[in-house]
Amino acid sequence: MTKAALLLTIAVLGGTGKEGKGLAYRWAKAGYRLLIGSRSSEKAVKVASEIMELLEGSSSVVGTTNLEAAEQADIVVLTVPYSAHRETLENVREALKGKLVVDVTAPLVPPKVSRVQMPPAGSAAQEAKEIVGEDVEVAAAFQNVSHEHLLGEETVECDVLVTGTSKKARTEVLTLVEAAGLTGWDAGPIENSVVVEGLTSVLININRLYGSKHAGIKITGIPDQSTEDA
Amino acid sequence: MTKAALLLTIAVLGGTGKEGKGLAYRWAKAGYRLLIGSRSSEKAVKVASEIMELLEGSSSVVGTTNLEAAEQADIVVLTVPYSAHRETLENVREALKGKLVVDVTAPLVPPKVSRVQMPPAGSAAQEAKEIVGEDVEVAAAFQNVSHEHLLGEETVECDVLVTGTSKKARTEVLTLVEAAGLTGWDAGPIENSVVVEGLTSVLININRLYGSKHAGIKITGIPDQSTEDA
């Protein structure tokens, strides 16, 4: 990671949820400036101070509204439930020009969450791209990482597949993956998001059938590389 | 595995290809009766005798046409390139009633094989189901297993995700996965095939970028179960 990366500000929209809070914690710990966004800035302020406390004050984490967080950030990470996906993006759209959006959404449709059911755009990330328009890069990542592991110090036994609208976008996200202490892989263009997002339903199915709570995936067969980040 | 399973006859359509030959070898070795199907029965006979030779005669492997193989089998495994997918299924459709079809096809569209491009049905397996109709169960599996490893004795470092039109179909295929010496997982309904098939494009992308030929996946986070089959 370059020093420049550490001066970046990351907004985590829906950052009061478990997944968002866990990712924000990991990035704040790595030295990024963090903005926790929420519909209620009050809730966001509370979560921000909880993260600061976990890190014993040696970090910059601020809670605010989703819109303000998006406006002030270099990178905008979206960790809302799929039911709030479109609305959240439409509300902050004007603040996203020229920025990178990292979509963590798995488009689960209750009650059949173990069945892959993608939106007409093909995936949540492609839907996000349709909403945010031309000047915004969109990547998809982190859908499959169990939030329970992010707030601890333990090694996360789940690789992160990263898709995105450009090689540059994917590379930027892979830096964030590494900063969070995880192993990431360039999984190709945004059209491949259906695999990454859909894997969430497959893993939910495996959790149910095999008595686990944290099924994940690891990429195998890469000579000497998967351990390079360790 | 029950003894009854070992009396089953498996037809591998397109069994003269590398993936088909590798799977046929593994199953013949496990005691199943094998029929190698091909458009050219001559080629199929040749591959069948090659497999018999590898196994030193202690197996039953017969080469014939795709249609005859499908007619005489209990389970029909499809390992043709996607360009021959529809034609092959339409040619053998009448022979499939009441049987299980295991679709190994990844619907790659050259030249962009590292980009997920699914057929209108949603996946090759769902397209297969549309073609074969009501009385045939369809499962998808084995798309991501590198053929180089199947003809050897080495452990295959790639799990097999199994989707299918019913729990019964998936369970039958999981028995075949185990018989081939691999670890399999019930990945849910046939609608989830897009993930399993699309993963092939993601792994091709990873192979290209990270200097590997055999990128695969392993399911993690399952307490004590992933090693049970070893």
GROMACS .gro file of C-alpha atoms in nm:
model
  460
    1MET     CA    1   0.000   0.000   0.000
    2THR     CA    2   0.130   0.348  -0.081
    3LYS     CA    3   0.132   0.627   0.174
    4ALA     CA    4  -0.103   0.822  -0.051
    5ALA     CA    5  -0.366   0.550  -0.005
    6LEU     CA    6  -0.364   0.616   0.366
    7LEU     CA    7  -0.473   0.975   0.315
    8LEU     CA    8  -0.787   0.861   0.138
    9THR     CA    9  -1.129   0.902   0.293
   10ILE     CA   10  -1.370   0.610   0.270
   11ALA     CA   11  -1.743   0.655   0.322
   12VAL     CA   12  -1.931   0.345   0.430
   13LEU     CA   13  -2.299   0.402   0.350
   14GLY     CA   14  -2.519   0.186   0.567
   15GLY     CA   15  -2.215   0.170   0.790
   16THR     CA   16  -2.422   0.113   1.101
   17GLY     CA   17  -2.500  -0.241   0.982
   18LYS     CA   18  -2.276  -0.528   1.089
   19GLU     CA   19  -2.091  -0.574   0.760
   20GLY     CA   20  -2.031  -0.202   0.715
   21LYS     CA   21  -1.915  -0.157   1.071
   22GLY     CA   22  -1.673  -0.448   1.040
   23LEU     CA   23  -1.520  -0.318   0.716
   24ALA     CA   24  -1.496   0.038   0.856
   25TYR     CA   25  -1.317  -0.098   1.163
   26ARG     CA   26  -1.062  -0.284   0.951
   27TRP     CA   27  -0.992   0.018   0.727
   28ALA     CA   28  -0.974   0.267   1.013
   29LYS     CA   29  -0.725   0.034   1.177
   30ALA     CA   30  -0.519   0.035   0.856
   31GLY     CA   31  -0.500   0.415   0.866
   32TYR     CA   32  -0.775   0.531   0.632
   33ARG     CA   33  -1.003   0.817   0.731
   34LEU     CA   34  -1.353   0.677   0.769
   35LEU     CA   35  -1.698   0.829   0.735
   36ILE     CA   36  -1.985   0.620   0.865
   37GLY     CA   37  -2.303   0.706   0.675
   38SER     CA   38  -2.657   0.624   0.776
   39ARG     CA   39  -3.009   0.753   0.719
   40SER     CA   40  -2.990   0.863   1.081
   41SER     CA   41  -2.674   1.062   1.153
   42GLU     CA   42  -2.733   1.001   1.524
   43LYS     CA   43  -2.692   0.626   1.479
   44ALA     CA   44  -2.389   0.685   1.258
   45VAL     CA   45  -2.221   0.900   1.523
   46LYS     CA   46  -2.278   0.626   1.780
   47VAL     CA   47  -2.122   0.354   1.560
   48ALA     CA   48  -1.831   0.583   1.470
   49SER     CA   49  -1.749   0.633   1.838
   50GLU     CA   50  -1.782   0.257   1.903
   51ILE     CA   51  -1.518   0.192   1.635
   52MET     CA   52  -1.295   0.468   1.774
   53GLU     CA   53  -1.323   0.306   2.116
   54LEU     CA   54  -1.229  -0.038   1.979
   55LEU     CA   55  -0.922   0.124   1.823
   56GLU     CA   56  -0.848   0.324   2.138
   57GLY     CA   57  -0.875   0.659   1.967
   58SER     CA   58  -0.588   0.612   1.724
   59SER     CA   59  -0.806   0.661   1.420
   60SER     CA   60  -1.034   0.903   1.240
   61VAL     CA   61  -1.392   0.781   1.223
   62VAL     CA   62  -1.680   1.024   1.187
   63GLY     CA   63  -2.053   0.951   1.172
   64THR     CA   64  -2.290   1.150   0.953
   65THR     CA   65  -2.568   1.113   0.694
   66ASN     CA   66  -2.521   0.896   0.386
   67LEU     CA   67  -2.524   1.205   0.162
   68GLU     CA   68  -2.267   1.399   0.359
   69ALA     CA   69  -2.045   1.093   0.386
   70ALA     CA   70  -2.062   1.041   0.008
   71GLU     CA   71  -1.987   1.409  -0.057
   72GLN     CA   72  -1.673   1.413   0.156
   73ALA     CA   73  -1.526   1.078   0.053
   74ASP     CA   74  -1.286   0.962  -0.217
   75ILE     CA   75  -1.425   0.610  -0.217
   76VAL     CA   76  -1.787   0.524  -0.139
   77VAL     CA   77  -1.867   0.176  -0.007
   78LEU     CA   78  -2.228   0.064  -0.011
   79THR     CA   79  -2.330  -0.186   0.260
   80VAL     CA   80  -2.707  -0.147   0.273
   81PRO     CA   81  -2.958  -0.434   0.245
   82TYR     CA   82  -3.072  -0.485  -0.113
   83SER     CA   83  -3.415  -0.340  -0.032
   84ALA     CA   84  -3.247   0.000   0.027
   85HIS     CA   85  -2.999  -0.030  -0.262
   86ARG     CA   86  -3.168   0.181  -0.529
   87GLU     CA   87  -3.299   0.448  -0.294
   88THR     CA   88  -2.963   0.500  -0.125
   89LEU     CA   89  -2.780   0.532  -0.457
   90GLU     CA   90  -3.039   0.772  -0.599
   91ASN     CA   91  -3.013   0.990  -0.287
   92VAL     CA   92  -2.635   1.028  -0.310
   93ARG     CA   93  -2.593   1.009  -0.689
   94GLU     CA   94  -2.492   1.374  -0.731
   95ALA     CA   95  -2.212   1.333  -0.479
   96LEU     CA   96  -2.052   1.040  -0.662
   97LYS     CA   97  -1.917   1.203  -0.981
   98GLY     CA   98  -1.559   1.099  -1.045
   99LYS     CA   99  -1.552   0.864  -0.747
  100LEU     CA  100  -1.530   0.489  -0.701
  101VAL     CA  101  -1.834   0.305  -0.565
  102VAL     CA  102  -1.773  -0.032  -0.403
  103ASP     CA  103  -2.097  -0.225  -0.392
  104VAL     CA  104  -2.113  -0.488  -0.117
  105THR     CA  105  -2.480  -0.568  -0.181
  106ALA     CA  106  -2.595  -0.924  -0.242
  107PRO     CA  107  -2.940  -0.897  -0.402
  108LEU     CA  108  -3.113  -1.150  -0.179
  109VAL     CA  109  -3.490  -1.178  -0.222
  110PRO     CA  110  -3.653  -1.312   0.099
  111PRO     CA  111  -3.777  -1.564   0.183
  112LYS     CA  112  -3.578  -1.769  -0.072
  113VAL     CA  113  -3.238  -1.621   0.007
  114SER     CA  114  -3.056  -1.941  -0.088
  115ARG     CA  115  -3.188  -1.909  -0.444
  116VAL     CA  116  -3.002  -1.679  -0.685
  117GLN     CA  117  -3.246  -1.407  -0.796
  118MET     CA  118  -3.072  -1.124  -0.980
  119PRO     CA  119  -3.228  -0.789  -1.075
  120PRO     CA  120  -3.295  -0.718  -1.446
  121ALA     CA  121  -2.959  -0.538  -1.478
  122GLY     CA  122  -2.788  -0.872  -1.416
  123SER     CA  123  -2.655  -0.803  -1.067
  124ALA     CA  124  -2.675  -0.540  -0.793
  125ALA     CA  125  -2.344  -0.389  -0.908
  126GLN     CA  126  -2.465  -0.353  -1.268
  127GLU     CA  127  -2.786  -0.198  -1.135
  128ALA     CA  128  -2.572   0.046  -0.934
  129LYS     CA  129  -2.377   0.135  -1.248
  130GLU     CA  130  -2.704   0.208  -1.431
  131ILE     CA  131  -2.812   0.441  -1.149
  132VAL     CA  132  -2.486   0.631  -1.097
  133GLY     CA  133  -2.409   0.679  -1.466
  134GLU     CA  134  -2.105   0.745  -1.679
  135ASP     CA  135  -1.859   0.931  -1.455
  136VAL     CA  136  -1.860   0.680  -1.173
  137GLU     CA  137  -1.661   0.358  -1.153
  138VAL     CA  138  -1.837   0.067  -0.981
  139ALA     CA  139  -1.682  -0.243  -0.828
  140ALA     CA  140  -1.840  -0.535  -0.641
  141ALA     CA  141  -1.667  -0.704  -0.348
  142PHE     CA  142  -1.693  -0.832   0.012
  143GLN     CA  143  -2.043  -0.987  -0.023
  144ASN     CA  144  -1.925  -1.322   0.108
  145VAL     CA  145  -1.722  -1.217   0.409
  146SER     CA  146  -1.886  -1.303   0.737
  147HIS     CA  147  -1.918  -0.986   0.947
  148GLU     CA  148  -1.849  -1.175   1.271
  149HIS     CA  149  -1.486  -1.211   1.172
  150LEU     CA  150  -1.421  -0.854   1.069
  151LEU     CA  151  -1.448  -0.698   1.416
  152GLY     CA  152  -1.198  -0.945   1.561
  153GLU     CA  153  -0.830  -0.993   1.496
  154GLU     CA  154  -0.867  -1.345   1.362
  155THR     CA  155  -0.772  -1.445   1.009
  156VAL     CA  156  -1.073  -1.442   0.779
  157GLU     CA  157  -1.100  -1.774   0.598
  158CYS     CA  158  -1.272  -1.626   0.296
  159ASP     CA  159  -1.116  -1.475  -0.014
  160VAL     CA  160  -1.265  -1.168  -0.176
  161LEU     CA  161  -1.353  -1.179  -0.546
  162VAL     CA  162  -1.345  -0.830  -0.699
  163THR     CA  163  -1.530  -0.735  -1.017
  164GLY     CA  164  -1.551  -0.384  -1.158
  165THR     CA  165  -1.600  -0.148  -1.449
  166SER     CA  166  -1.226  -0.111  -1.510
  167LYS     CA  167  -0.893  -0.267  -1.423
  168LYS     CA  168  -0.810   0.053  -1.232
  169ALA     CA  169  -1.125   0.023  -1.020
  170ARG     CA  170  -1.052  -0.342  -0.941
  171THR     CA  171  -0.692  -0.263  -0.850
  172GLU     CA  172  -0.805   0.012  -0.612
  173VAL     CA  173  -1.045  -0.228  -0.443
  174LEU     CA  174  -0.778  -0.497  -0.418
  175THR     CA  175  -0.573  -0.244  -0.217
  176LEU     CA  176  -0.871  -0.204   0.017
  177VAL     CA  177  -0.903  -0.582   0.046
  178GLU     CA  178  -0.540  -0.610   0.147
  179ALA     CA  179  -0.575  -0.320   0.390
  180ALA     CA  180  -0.861  -0.509   0.557
  181GLY     CA  181  -0.630  -0.806   0.607
  182LEU     CA  182  -0.798  -1.022   0.345
  183THR     CA  183  -0.686  -1.197   0.027
  184GLY     CA  184  -0.845  -1.059  -0.290
  185TRP     CA  185  -0.860  -1.168  -0.654
  186ASP     CA  186  -0.936  -0.976  -0.970
  187ALA     CA  187  -1.250  -1.160  -1.083
  188GLY     CA  188  -1.296  -0.964  -1.405
  189PRO     CA  189  -1.545  -0.721  -1.555
  190ILE     CA  190  -1.863  -0.594  -1.392
  191GLU     CA  191  -2.063  -0.857  -1.586
  192ASN     CA  192  -1.903  -1.119  -1.360
  193SER     CA  193  -2.068  -0.969  -1.051
  194VAL     CA  194  -2.353  -1.220  -1.084
  195VAL     CA  195  -2.108  -1.491  -0.979
  196VAL     CA  196  -1.969  -1.301  -0.682
  197GLU     CA  197  -2.307  -1.180  -0.557
  198GLY     CA  198  -2.481  -1.511  -0.636
  199LEU     CA  199  -2.219  -1.701  -0.441
  200THR     CA  200  -2.378  -1.549  -0.130
  201SER     CA  201  -2.694  -1.755  -0.191
  202VAL     CA  202  -2.486  -2.066  -0.257
  203LEU     CA  203  -2.298  -2.015   0.070
  204ILE     CA  204  -2.623  -1.957   0.260
  205ASN     CA  205  -2.745  -2.289   0.120
  206ILE     CA  206  -2.425  -2.462   0.229
  207ASN     CA  207  -2.447  -2.304   0.576
  208ARG     CA  208  -2.799  -2.442   0.618
  209LEU     CA  209  -2.720  -2.791   0.496
  210TYR     CA  210  -2.380  -2.844   0.653
  211GLY     CA  211  -2.433  -2.686   0.995
  212SER     CA  212  -2.207  -2.386   0.955
  213LYS     CA  213  -2.247  -2.012   0.996
  214HIS     CA  214  -1.940  -1.899   0.809
  215ALA     CA  215  -1.906  -2.091   0.483
  216GLY     CA  216  -1.667  -1.907   0.255
  217ILE     CA  217  -1.444  -1.973  -0.044
  218LYS     CA  218  -1.072  -1.987  -0.107
  219ILE     CA  219  -0.909  -1.973  -0.448
  220THR     CA  220  -0.674  -2.270  -0.496
  221GLY     CA  221  -0.412  -2.370  -0.750
  222ILE     CA  222  -0.222  -2.040  -0.771
  223PRO     CA  223   0.150  -2.106  -0.727
  224ASP     CA  224   0.291  -1.922  -0.422
  225GLN     CA  225   0.061  -1.626  -0.457
  226SER     CA  226  -0.231  -1.683  -0.225
  227THR     CA  227   0.002  -1.664   0.073
  228GLU     CA  228   0.190  -1.356  -0.042
  229ASP     CA  229  -0.041  -1.119   0.146
  230ALA     CA  230  -0.019  -1.309   0.472
  231MET     CA  231  -2.165  -4.542  -0.163
  232THR     CA  232  -2.413  -4.832  -0.185
  233LYS     CA  233  -2.343  -5.144  -0.387
  234ALA     CA  234  -2.643  -5.061  -0.602
  235ALA     CA  235  -2.472  -4.742  -0.716
  236LEU     CA  236  -2.189  -4.947  -0.859
  237LEU     CA  237  -2.422  -5.132  -1.092
  238LEU     CA  238  -2.528  -4.806  -1.253
  239THR     CA  239  -2.431  -4.723  -1.609
  240ILE     CA  240  -2.306  -4.372  -1.679
  241ALA     CA  241  -2.301  -4.231  -2.031
  242VAL     CA  242  -2.052  -3.951  -2.091
  243LEU     CA  243  -2.165  -3.764  -2.403
  244GLY     CA  244  -1.876  -3.585  -2.565
  245GLY     CA  245  -1.666  -3.830  -2.366
  246THR     CA  246  -1.379  -3.811  -2.614
  247GLY     CA  247  -1.297  -3.460  -2.491
  248LYS     CA  248  -1.046  -3.414  -2.210
  249GLU     CA  249  -1.293  -3.336  -1.932
  250GLY     CA  250  -1.526  -3.622  -2.031
  251LYS     CA  251  -1.243  -3.869  -2.058
  252GLY     CA  252  -1.107  -3.769  -1.718
  253LEU     CA  253  -1.443  -3.806  -1.546
  254ALA     CA  254  -1.511  -4.139  -1.721
  255TYR     CA  255  -1.172  -4.265  -1.604
  256ARG     CA  256  -1.245  -4.173  -1.242
  257TRP     CA  257  -1.591  -4.334  -1.244
  258ALA     CA  258  -1.477  -4.649  -1.425
  259LYS     CA  259  -1.206  -4.682  -1.163
  260ALA     CA  260  -1.472  -4.653  -0.892
  261GLY     CA  261  -1.662  -4.946  -1.042
  262TYR     CA  262  -1.934  -4.785  -1.251
  263ARG     CA  263  -2.011  -4.916  -1.599
  264LEU     CA  264  -1.918  -4.646  -1.848
  265LEU     CA  265  -2.039  -4.562  -2.195
  266ILE     CA  266  -1.831  -4.312  -2.389
  267GLY     CA  267  -2.051  -4.126  -2.636
  268SER     CA  268  -1.936  -3.921  -2.933
  269ARG     CA  269  -2.066  -3.805  -3.269
  270SER     CA  270  -1.816  -4.053  -3.411
  271SER     CA  271  -1.847  -4.395  -3.253
  272GLU     CA  272  -1.502  -4.481  -3.390
  273LYS     CA  273  -1.340  -4.208  -3.180
  274ALA     CA  274  -1.546  -4.316  -2.879
  275VAL     CA  275  -1.429  -4.677  -2.912
  276LYS     CA  276  -1.069  -4.557  -2.919
  277VAL     CA  277  -1.105  -4.346  -2.603
  278ALA     CA  278  -1.290  -4.628  -2.427
  279SER     CA  279  -1.002  -4.866  -2.492
  280GLU     CA  280  -0.750  -4.603  -2.378
  281ILE     CA  281  -0.934  -4.576  -2.046
  282MET     CA  282  -0.952  -4.958  -2.016
  283GLU     CA  283  -0.578  -4.973  -2.074
  284LEU     CA  284  -0.509  -4.711  -1.806
  285LEU     CA  285  -0.714  -4.922  -1.567
  286GLU     CA  286  -0.550  -5.244  -1.688
  287GLY     CA  287  -0.873  -5.404  -1.802
  288SER     CA  288  -1.042  -5.413  -1.463
  289SER     CA  289  -1.336  -5.203  -1.575
  290SER     CA  290  -1.624  -5.183  -1.817
  291VAL     CA  291  -1.588  -4.897  -2.064
  292VAL     CA  292  -1.759  -4.907  -2.403
  293GLY     CA  293  -1.747  -4.652  -2.682
  294THR     CA  294  -2.049  -4.577  -2.902
  295THR     CA  295  -2.259  -4.291  -3.042
  296ASN     CA  296  -2.404  -4.025  -2.814
  297LEU     CA  297  -2.756  -4.152  -2.882
  298GLU     CA  298  -2.682  -4.515  -2.808
  299ALA     CA  299  -2.489  -4.419  -2.496
  300ALA     CA  300  -2.781  -4.209  -2.371
  301GLU     CA  301  -3.028  -4.491  -2.447
  302GLN     CA  302  -2.838  -4.751  -2.248
  303ALA     CA  303  -2.742  -4.539  -1.947
  304ASP     CA  304  -2.901  -4.467  -1.610
  305ILE     CA  305  -2.722  -4.134  -1.576
  306VAL     CA  306  -2.624  -3.913  -1.872
  307VAL     CA  307  -2.332  -3.674  -1.829
  308LEU     CA  308  -2.290  -3.398  -2.087
  309THR     CA  309  -1.933  -3.279  -2.148
  310VAL     CA  310  -1.957  -3.114  -2.491
  311PRO     CA  311  -1.839  -2.759  -2.571
  312TYR     CA  312  -2.121  -2.507  -2.534
  313SER     CA  313  -2.142  -2.468  -2.914
  314ALA     CA  314  -2.264  -2.830  -2.935
  315HIS     CA  315  -2.483  -2.815  -2.622
  316ARG     CA  316  -2.829  -2.765  -2.775
  317GLU     CA  317  -2.774  -2.993  -3.074
  318THR     CA  318  -2.645  -3.280  -2.862
  319LEU     CA  319  -2.937  -3.258  -2.618
  320GLU     CA  320  -3.195  -3.236  -2.898
  321ASN     CA  321  -3.044  -3.543  -3.066
  322VAL     CA  322  -3.069  -3.760  -2.754
  323ARG     CA  323  -3.378  -3.605  -2.594
  324GLU     CA  324  -3.603  -3.907  -2.652
  325ALA     CA  325  -3.356  -4.133  -2.474
  326LEU     CA  326  -3.350  -3.926  -2.156
  327LYS     CA  327  -3.700  -3.978  -2.013
  328GLY     CA  328  -3.687  -4.064  -1.645
  329LYS     CA  329  -3.311  -4.025  -1.630
  330LEU     CA  330  -3.073  -3.781  -1.464
  331VAL     CA  331  -2.873  -3.545  -1.686
  332VAL     CA  332  -2.554  -3.401  -1.537
  333ASP     CA  333  -2.457  -3.091  -1.734
  334VAL     CA  334  -2.085  -3.009  -1.717
  335THR     CA  335  -2.111  -2.730  -1.975
  336ALA     CA  336  -1.981  -2.381  -1.901
  337PRO     CA  337  -2.145  -2.150  -2.155
  338LEU     CA  338  -1.827  -1.970  -2.264
  339VAL     CA  339  -1.864  -1.732  -2.558
  340PRO     CA  340  -1.527  -1.686  -2.738
  341PRO     CA  341  -1.329  -1.474  -2.760
  342LYS     CA  342  -1.429  -1.318  -2.424
  343VAL     CA  343  -1.426  -1.639  -2.224
  344SER     CA  344  -1.331  -1.459  -1.903
  345ARG     CA  345  -1.656  -1.260  -1.918
  346VAL     CA  346  -1.974  -1.423  -1.785
  347GLN     CA  347  -2.221  -1.445  -2.075
  348MET     CA  348  -2.519  -1.664  -1.992
  349PRO     CA  349  -2.783  -1.788  -2.240
  350PRO     CA  350  -3.138  -1.644  -2.214
  351ALA     CA  351  -3.247  -1.939  -1.997
  352GLY     CA  352  -3.010  -1.812  -1.726
  353SER     CA  353  -2.745  -2.084  -1.751
  354ALA     CA  354  -2.653  -2.384  -1.965
  355ALA     CA  355  -2.817  -2.619  -1.714
  356GLN     CA  356  -3.146  -2.426  -1.723
  357GLU     CA  357  -3.129  -2.428  -2.103
  358ALA     CA  358  -3.077  -2.806  -2.086
  359LYS     CA  359  -3.383  -2.838  -1.863
  360GLU     CA  360  -3.589  -2.641  -2.117
  361ILE     CA  361  -3.478  -2.875  -2.395
  362VAL     CA  362  -3.521  -3.209  -2.216
  363GLY     CA  363  -3.856  -3.126  -2.059
  364GLU     CA  364  -4.060  -3.243  -1.764
  365ASP     CA  365  -3.959  -3.604  -1.702
  366VAL     CA  366  -3.586  -3.544  -1.681
  367GLU     CA  367  -3.391  -3.421  -1.381
  368VAL     CA  368  -3.099  -3.190  -1.459
  369ALA     CA  369  -2.800  -3.111  -1.241
  370ALA     CA  370  -2.494  -2.893  -1.306
  371ALA     CA  371  -2.149  -2.986  -1.178
  372PHE     CA  372  -1.777  -3.036  -1.254
  373GLN     CA  373  -1.737  -2.722  -1.474
  374ASN     CA  374  -1.446  -2.594  -1.270
  375VAL     CA  375  -1.239  -2.909  -1.234
  376SER     CA  376  -0.921  -2.902  -1.438
  377HIS     CA  377  -0.911  -3.208  -1.667
  378GLU     CA  378  -0.533  -3.247  -1.626
  379HIS     CA  379  -0.584  -3.365  -1.272
  380LEU     CA  380  -0.858  -3.618  -1.338
  381LEU     CA  381  -0.647  -3.867  -1.535
  382GLY     CA  382  -0.383  -3.880  -1.262
  383GLU     CA  383  -0.399  -4.011  -0.909
  384GLU     CA  384  -0.327  -3.676  -0.746
  385THR     CA  385  -0.571  -3.500  -0.516
  386VAL     CA  386  -0.779  -3.245  -0.702
  387GLU     CA  387  -0.758  -2.908  -0.525
  388CYS     CA  388  -1.100  -2.797  -0.643
  389ASP     CA  389  -1.436  -2.857  -0.480
  390VAL     CA  390  -1.743  -2.933  -0.689
  391LEU     CA  391  -2.054  -2.720  -0.644
  392VAL     CA  392  -2.367  -2.913  -0.741
  393THR     CA  393  -2.695  -2.749  -0.841
  394GLY     CA  394  -3.001  -2.935  -0.965
  395THR     CA  395  -3.373  -2.955  -1.020
  396SER     CA  396  -3.429  -3.153  -0.699
  397LYS     CA  397  -3.260  -3.253  -0.378
  398LYS     CA  398  -3.264  -3.612  -0.503
  399ALA     CA  399  -3.080  -3.516  -0.821
  400ARG     CA  400  -2.818  -3.321  -0.628
  401THR     CA  401  -2.769  -3.608  -0.384
  402GLU     CA  402  -2.716  -3.854  -0.672
  403VAL     CA  403  -2.456  -3.623  -0.825
  404LEU     CA  404  -2.282  -3.577  -0.489
  405THR     CA  405  -2.238  -3.957  -0.487
  406LEU     CA  406  -2.071  -3.931  -0.829
  407VAL     CA  407  -1.848  -3.649  -0.702
  408GLU     CA  408  -1.734  -3.864  -0.413
  409ALA     CA  409  -1.682  -4.163  -0.641
  410ALA     CA  410  -1.452  -3.945  -0.854
  411GLY     CA  411  -1.244  -3.870  -0.544
  412LEU     CA  412  -1.358  -3.510  -0.515
  413THR     CA  413  -1.532  -3.304  -0.248
  414GLY     CA  414  -1.879  -3.185  -0.343
  415TRP     CA  415  -2.131  -2.942  -0.198
  416ASP     CA  416  -2.504  -2.906  -0.248
  417ALA     CA  417  -2.516  -2.556  -0.400
  418GLY     CA  418  -2.894  -2.539  -0.424
  419PRO     CA  419  -3.160  -2.519  -0.695
  420ILE     CA  420  -3.100  -2.515  -1.070
  421GLU     CA  421  -3.135  -2.133  -1.067
  422ASN     CA  422  -2.798  -2.123  -0.886
  423SER     CA  423  -2.622  -2.279  -1.186
  424VAL     CA  424  -2.529  -1.931  -1.309
  425VAL     CA  425  -2.287  -1.906  -1.017
  426VAL     CA  426  -2.129  -2.247  -1.072
  427GLU     CA  427  -2.101  -2.211  -1.450
  428GLY     CA  428  -1.999  -1.844  -1.433
  429LEU     CA  429  -1.724  -1.927  -1.187
  430THR     CA  430  -1.546  -2.088  -1.482
  431SER     CA  431  -1.503  -1.744  -1.643
  432VAL     CA  432  -1.386  -1.596  -1.313
  433LEU     CA  433  -1.128  -1.875  -1.276
  434ILE     CA  434  -1.010  -1.827  -1.637
  435ASN     CA  435  -0.959  -1.459  -1.554
  436ILE     CA  436  -0.764  -1.549  -1.241
  437ASN     CA  437  -0.551  -1.801  -1.434
  438ARG     CA  438  -0.458  -1.532  -1.686
  439LEU     CA  439  -0.374  -1.266  -1.432
  440TYR     CA  440  -0.197  -1.474  -1.168
  441GLY     CA  441   0.005  -1.710  -1.386
  442SER     CA  442  -0.178  -2.031  -1.310
  443LYS     CA  443  -0.342  -2.302  -1.519
  444HIS     CA  444  -0.548  -2.465  -1.250
  445ALA     CA  445  -0.721  -2.203  -1.038
  446GLY     CA  446  -1.002  -2.366  -0.844
  447ILE     CA  447  -1.213  -2.305  -0.535
  448LYS     CA  448  -1.244  -2.463  -0.194
  449ILE     CA  449  -1.533  -2.412   0.044
  450THR     CA  450  -1.409  -2.300   0.385
  451GLY     CA  451  -1.560  -2.257   0.730
  452ILE     CA  452  -1.744  -2.589   0.755
  453PRO     CA  453  -1.659  -2.756   1.086
  454ASP     CA  454  -1.492  -3.097   1.030
  455GLN     CA  455  -1.684  -3.177   0.717
  456SER     CA  456  -1.467  -3.077   0.424
  457THR     CA  457  -1.215  -3.344   0.516
  458GLU     CA  458  -1.467  -3.622   0.573
  459ASP     CA  459  -1.439  -3.751   0.218
  460ALA     CA  460  -1.061  -3.759   0.213
   0.00000   0.00000   0.00000
